[in-house]
Amino acid sequence: MTKTLKIALIGIGAVCIAAVICAALFLVNQKPPQWEPLREMKQYKVLLEEPILEIEEHMPLDSADWAVFSDHDLVKMWTDFIQSAEVKRIEKAPDRKYTTGGGPGVATFKTKSGEYRIYFYRLNPEIDEHGVPVDDQPNGEYMLEIDGYFYELKNPKSFPFYETFTAGQERHGKQSPWGSRD
C-alpha cells in the first residue's frame, strides 16, 4: 500500500470516529422539553411592548364566523393570558398547507407595528349527538402552534379564546372576511 493511501485511510477513519463522538455528545446533551413562559418567546415579547389596537378571532378555517373587537376588558384577558401562560414544545408541526379538517383557530393581535398571531388546535373537543364537534364549548385541551412547532399549555383552562370570541360577537355582531354577518 502506498503512503498516500495509508494517510487517506487514517484520515477517513479519524473523521468517522470524530463524527460518532460528536453524534454521541449531541444525543447525550439533549435536554427534555421544559415549561417556558409564553411572554418570553420572541414574537410575544414584542407584542406586549405596545398596546393592542384590535383583536380578530376566528374558529378553524371551516367556519366563516369571526369576532373582531378592541374592548379593554377582552384585550386585557388576552394580555393576562400571554403574561401568565407557560408552554412546552411537543413536536414539529406539519406544514399547514397539507392540513385537512379545517386547520387551526386563530387570534390575530393588531398593533401599530404589525400583526401577531396565536394558532391553536383543540384536542378532544366535545361532540354533539350527531358526532360533530361542538366549537363553541370552552372545554377540552389546546395545543398552540408557534414558529412551526406544537406546544402544550400548562393550564389550558386559562386560554381565553372562546370567552372573548363569544363576548366579541355578542357586543359587535358576527364578522367574517366579507364583513358583518348580522
mmCIF file of C-alpha atoms in Angstrom:
data_model
loop_
_atom_site.group_PDB
_atom_site.id
_atom_site.type_symbol
_atom_site.label_atom_id
_atom_site.label_comp_id
_atom_site.label_asym_id
_atom_site.label_seq_id
_atom_site.Cartn_x
_atom_site.Cartn_y
_atom_site.Cartn_z
ATOM 1 C CA MET A 1 0.000 0.000 0.000
ATOM 2 C CA THR A 2 1.259 3.422 -0.827
ATOM 3 C CA LYS A 3 1.974 6.020 1.784
ATOM 4 C CA THR A 4 -0.703 8.367 0.383
ATOM 5 C CA LEU A 5 -3.390 5.639 0.614
ATOM 6 C CA LYS A 6 -2.421 4.887 4.235
ATOM 7 C CA ILE A 7 -2.693 8.563 5.148
ATOM 8 C CA ALA A 8 -6.092 8.810 3.396
ATOM 9 C CA LEU A 9 -7.425 5.720 5.206
ATOM 10 C CA ILE A 10 -6.214 7.039 8.572
ATOM 11 C CA GLY A 11 -7.810 10.427 7.804
ATOM 12 C CA ILE A 12 -11.136 8.828 6.833
ATOM 13 C CA GLY A 13 -11.060 6.696 9.977
ATOM 14 C CA ALA A 14 -10.335 9.751 12.134
ATOM 15 C CA VAL A 15 -13.232 11.687 10.544
ATOM 16 C CA CYS A 16 -15.612 8.736 11.127
ATOM 17 C CA ILE A 17 -14.552 8.440 14.775
ATOM 18 C CA ALA A 18 -14.961 12.214 15.269
ATOM 19 C CA ALA A 19 -18.455 12.085 13.687
ATOM 20 C CA VAL A 20 -19.517 9.247 16.009
ATOM 21 C CA ILE A 21 -18.194 11.124 19.055
ATOM 22 C CA CYS A 22 -19.989 14.347 18.010
ATOM 23 C CA ALA A 23 -23.259 12.483 17.429
ATOM 24 C CA ALA A 24 -22.987 10.785 20.821
ATOM 25 C CA LEU A 25 -22.293 14.100 22.587
ATOM 26 C CA PHE A 26 -25.240 15.715 20.813
ATOM 27 C CA LEU A 27 -27.607 12.915 21.848
ATOM 28 C CA VAL A 28 -26.380 12.856 25.449
ATOM 29 C CA ASN A 29 -26.703 16.648 25.838
ATOM 30 C CA GLN A 30 -30.313 16.835 24.582
ATOM 31 C CA LYS A 31 -32.473 18.383 27.282
ATOM 32 C CA PRO A 32 -36.060 17.248 27.594
ATOM 33 C CA PRO A 33 -38.589 19.978 26.761
ATOM 34 C CA GLN A 34 -39.103 22.404 29.645
ATOM 35 C CA TRP A 35 -42.013 24.673 30.545
ATOM 36 C CA GLU A 36 -41.293 28.218 29.433
ATOM 37 C CA PRO A 37 -43.259 31.449 29.744
ATOM 38 C CA LEU A 38 -45.130 32.407 26.574
ATOM 39 C CA ARG A 39 -44.240 36.052 27.245
ATOM 40 C CA GLU A 40 -40.522 35.201 26.844
ATOM 41 C CA MET A 41 -40.924 33.904 23.307
ATOM 42 C CA LYS A 42 -39.634 36.487 20.848
ATOM 43 C CA GLN A 43 -42.844 37.317 18.972
ATOM 44 C CA TYR A 44 -44.972 37.623 22.128
ATOM 45 C CA LYS A 45 -42.336 39.647 23.967
ATOM 46 C CA VAL A 46 -42.566 42.193 21.130
ATOM 47 C CA LEU A 47 -46.393 42.044 21.172
ATOM 48 C CA LEU A 48 -46.519 43.026 24.840
ATOM 49 C CA GLU A 49 -44.308 46.081 24.294
ATOM 50 C CA GLU A 50 -47.108 48.191 22.789
ATOM 51 C CA PRO A 51 -50.897 48.472 23.073
ATOM 52 C CA ILE A 52 -53.095 46.029 21.201
ATOM 53 C CA LEU A 53 -55.413 48.089 18.976
ATOM 54 C CA GLU A 54 -57.712 45.286 17.814
ATOM 55 C CA ILE A 55 -58.126 41.539 18.087
ATOM 56 C CA GLU A 56 -59.589 39.406 15.335
ATOM 57 C CA GLU A 57 -60.516 35.832 16.216
ATOM 58 C CA HIS A 58 -61.811 33.065 14.036
ATOM 59 C CA MET A 59 -62.637 29.451 14.517
ATOM 60 C CA PRO A 60 -60.825 26.863 12.424
ATOM 61 C CA LEU A 61 -60.957 27.587 8.717
ATOM 62 C CA ASP A 62 -64.147 25.607 8.172
ATOM 63 C CA SER A 63 -66.112 28.412 9.887
ATOM 64 C CA ALA A 64 -66.754 31.870 8.432
ATOM 65 C CA ASP A 65 -67.730 33.337 11.821
ATOM 66 C CA TRP A 66 -65.208 35.762 13.242
ATOM 67 C CA ALA A 67 -65.156 38.093 16.202
ATOM 68 C CA VAL A 68 -63.469 41.491 15.926
ATOM 69 C CA PHE A 69 -63.113 43.742 18.956
ATOM 70 C CA SER A 70 -60.968 46.268 20.806
ATOM 71 C CA ASP A 71 -62.805 46.246 24.153
ATOM 72 C CA HIS A 72 -60.375 46.915 27.001
ATOM 73 C CA ASP A 73 -61.632 44.048 29.194
ATOM 74 C CA LEU A 74 -61.355 41.473 26.380
ATOM 75 C CA VAL A 75 -57.914 42.708 25.307
ATOM 76 C CA LYS A 76 -56.828 42.507 28.964
ATOM 77 C CA MET A 77 -57.907 38.851 29.124
ATOM 78 C CA TRP A 78 -55.508 38.116 26.261
ATOM 79 C CA THR A 79 -52.609 40.166 27.644
ATOM 80 C CA ASP A 80 -53.059 38.477 31.033
ATOM 81 C CA PHE A 81 -53.027 35.086 29.300
ATOM 82 C CA ILE A 82 -49.850 35.876 27.348
ATOM 83 C CA GLN A 83 -48.190 37.217 30.524
ATOM 84 C CA SER A 84 -49.019 34.129 32.606
ATOM 85 C CA ALA A 85 -49.177 31.184 30.178
ATOM 86 C CA GLU A 86 -46.483 28.530 30.204
ATOM 87 C CA VAL A 87 -45.863 26.256 27.242
ATOM 88 C CA LYS A 88 -43.766 23.191 26.497
ATOM 89 C CA ARG A 89 -42.648 22.217 22.996
ATOM 90 C CA ILE A 90 -44.098 18.880 21.874
ATOM 91 C CA GLU A 91 -43.061 18.289 18.269
ATOM 92 C CA LYS A 92 -42.556 19.877 14.877
ATOM 93 C CA ALA A 93 -45.849 20.856 13.266
ATOM 94 C CA PRO A 94 -46.624 19.675 9.743
ATOM 95 C CA ASP A 95 -46.789 22.273 7.002
ATOM 96 C CA ARG A 96 -50.222 23.877 7.333
ATOM 97 C CA LYS A 97 -50.853 23.757 3.580
ATOM 98 C CA TYR A 98 -51.322 19.996 3.954
ATOM 99 C CA THR A 99 -53.759 20.339 6.887
ATOM 100 C CA THR A 100 -57.211 18.890 6.478
ATOM 101 C CA GLY A 101 -60.248 19.226 8.709
ATOM 102 C CA GLY A 102 -60.322 22.995 8.982
ATOM 103 C CA GLY A 103 -56.867 23.779 10.295
ATOM 104 C CA PRO A 104 -56.163 25.890 13.359
ATOM 105 C CA GLY A 105 -58.215 28.557 15.072
ATOM 106 C CA VAL A 106 -56.516 31.936 15.091
ATOM 107 C CA ALA A 107 -56.334 35.003 17.303
ATOM 108 C CA THR A 108 -54.715 37.948 15.494
ATOM 109 C CA PHE A 109 -53.459 40.884 17.555
ATOM 110 C CA LYS A 110 -53.086 44.178 15.684
ATOM 111 C CA THR A 111 -50.689 46.822 16.993
ATOM 112 C CA LYS A 112 -49.144 49.942 15.456
ATOM 113 C CA SER A 113 -46.081 47.979 14.384
ATOM 114 C CA GLY A 114 -47.789 44.892 12.950
ATOM 115 C CA GLU A 115 -49.875 41.793 13.477
ATOM 116 C CA TYR A 116 -49.128 38.860 15.763
ATOM 117 C CA ARG A 117 -50.968 35.543 15.794
ATOM 118 C CA ILE A 118 -51.667 32.644 18.083
ATOM 119 C CA TYR A 119 -52.672 29.488 16.203
ATOM 120 C CA PHE A 120 -54.350 26.772 18.215
ATOM 121 C CA TYR A 121 -55.839 23.335 17.783
ATOM 122 C CA ARG A 122 -58.435 21.903 20.089
ATOM 123 C CA LEU A 123 -57.738 18.402 21.345
ATOM 124 C CA ASN A 124 -60.607 16.094 22.265
ATOM 125 C CA PRO A 125 -63.442 18.542 21.532
ATOM 126 C CA GLU A 126 -66.927 17.897 22.822
ATOM 127 C CA ILE A 127 -69.052 16.006 20.300
ATOM 128 C CA ASP A 128 -72.789 16.552 19.813
ATOM 129 C CA GLU A 129 -75.369 13.781 19.347
ATOM 130 C CA HIS A 130 -74.584 13.660 15.593
ATOM 131 C CA GLY A 131 -70.847 13.148 16.110
ATOM 132 C CA VAL A 132 -69.968 16.726 15.145
ATOM 133 C CA PRO A 133 -67.502 18.755 17.256
ATOM 134 C CA VAL A 134 -69.193 21.492 19.270
ATOM 135 C CA ASP A 135 -66.998 24.501 18.508
ATOM 136 C CA ASP A 136 -68.429 26.981 20.970
ATOM 137 C CA GLN A 137 -67.732 24.933 24.084
ATOM 138 C CA PRO A 138 -64.642 26.059 26.034
ATOM 139 C CA ASN A 139 -63.977 22.581 27.419
ATOM 140 C CA GLY A 140 -61.062 20.478 26.322
ATOM 141 C CA GLU A 141 -57.368 20.959 25.876
ATOM 142 C CA TYR A 142 -55.483 23.100 23.415
ATOM 143 C CA MET A 143 -52.248 22.840 21.540
ATOM 144 C CA LEU A 144 -50.627 26.042 20.299
ATOM 145 C CA GLU A 145 -48.602 26.277 17.115
ATOM 146 C CA ILE A 146 -45.671 28.672 17.383
ATOM 147 C CA ASP A 147 -42.919 29.069 14.781
ATOM 148 C CA GLY A 148 -43.630 25.677 13.211
ATOM 149 C CA TYR A 149 -43.795 23.689 16.470
ATOM 150 C CA PHE A 150 -46.671 22.403 18.570
ATOM 151 C CA TYR A 151 -46.717 23.490 22.213
ATOM 152 C CA GLU A 152 -48.696 22.115 25.143
ATOM 153 C CA LEU A 153 -50.358 24.622 27.505
ATOM 154 C CA LYS A 154 -49.633 24.103 31.200
ATOM 155 C CA ASN A 155 -53.048 25.464 32.229
ATOM 156 C CA PRO A 156 -55.432 25.059 29.269
ATOM 157 C CA LYS A 157 -58.373 26.489 31.249
ATOM 158 C CA SER A 158 -56.669 29.892 31.128
ATOM 159 C CA PHE A 159 -56.956 30.021 27.304
ATOM 160 C CA PRO A 160 -59.400 32.942 26.707
ATOM 161 C CA PHE A 161 -60.335 32.333 23.059
ATOM 162 C CA TYR A 162 -63.894 31.040 23.451
ATOM 163 C CA GLU A 163 -64.832 33.533 26.159
ATOM 164 C CA THR A 164 -63.553 36.537 24.198
ATOM 165 C CA PHE A 165 -64.914 35.170 20.899
ATOM 166 C CA THR A 166 -68.433 34.850 22.340
ATOM 167 C CA ALA A 167 -68.308 38.244 24.092
ATOM 168 C CA GLY A 168 -66.890 39.930 20.971
ATOM 169 C CA GLN A 169 -69.702 38.549 18.811
ATOM 170 C CA GLU A 170 -72.373 39.482 21.369
ATOM 171 C CA ARG A 171 -71.089 43.062 21.592
ATOM 172 C CA HIS A 172 -70.145 43.744 17.963
ATOM 173 C CA GLY A 173 -72.000 41.124 15.911
ATOM 174 C CA LYS A 174 -70.675 38.228 13.917
ATOM 175 C CA GLN A 175 -67.975 39.162 11.450
ATOM 176 C CA SER A 176 -66.444 37.334 8.521
ATOM 177 C CA PRO A 177 -63.732 38.071 5.961
ATOM 178 C CA TRP A 178 -66.539 39.624 3.883
ATOM 179 C CA GLY A 179 -67.936 41.929 6.588
ATOM 180 C CA SER A 180 -70.748 41.785 9.130
ATOM 181 C CA ARG A 181 -72.871 38.619 9.198
ATOM 182 C CA ASP A 182 -75.754 40.019 11.273
#
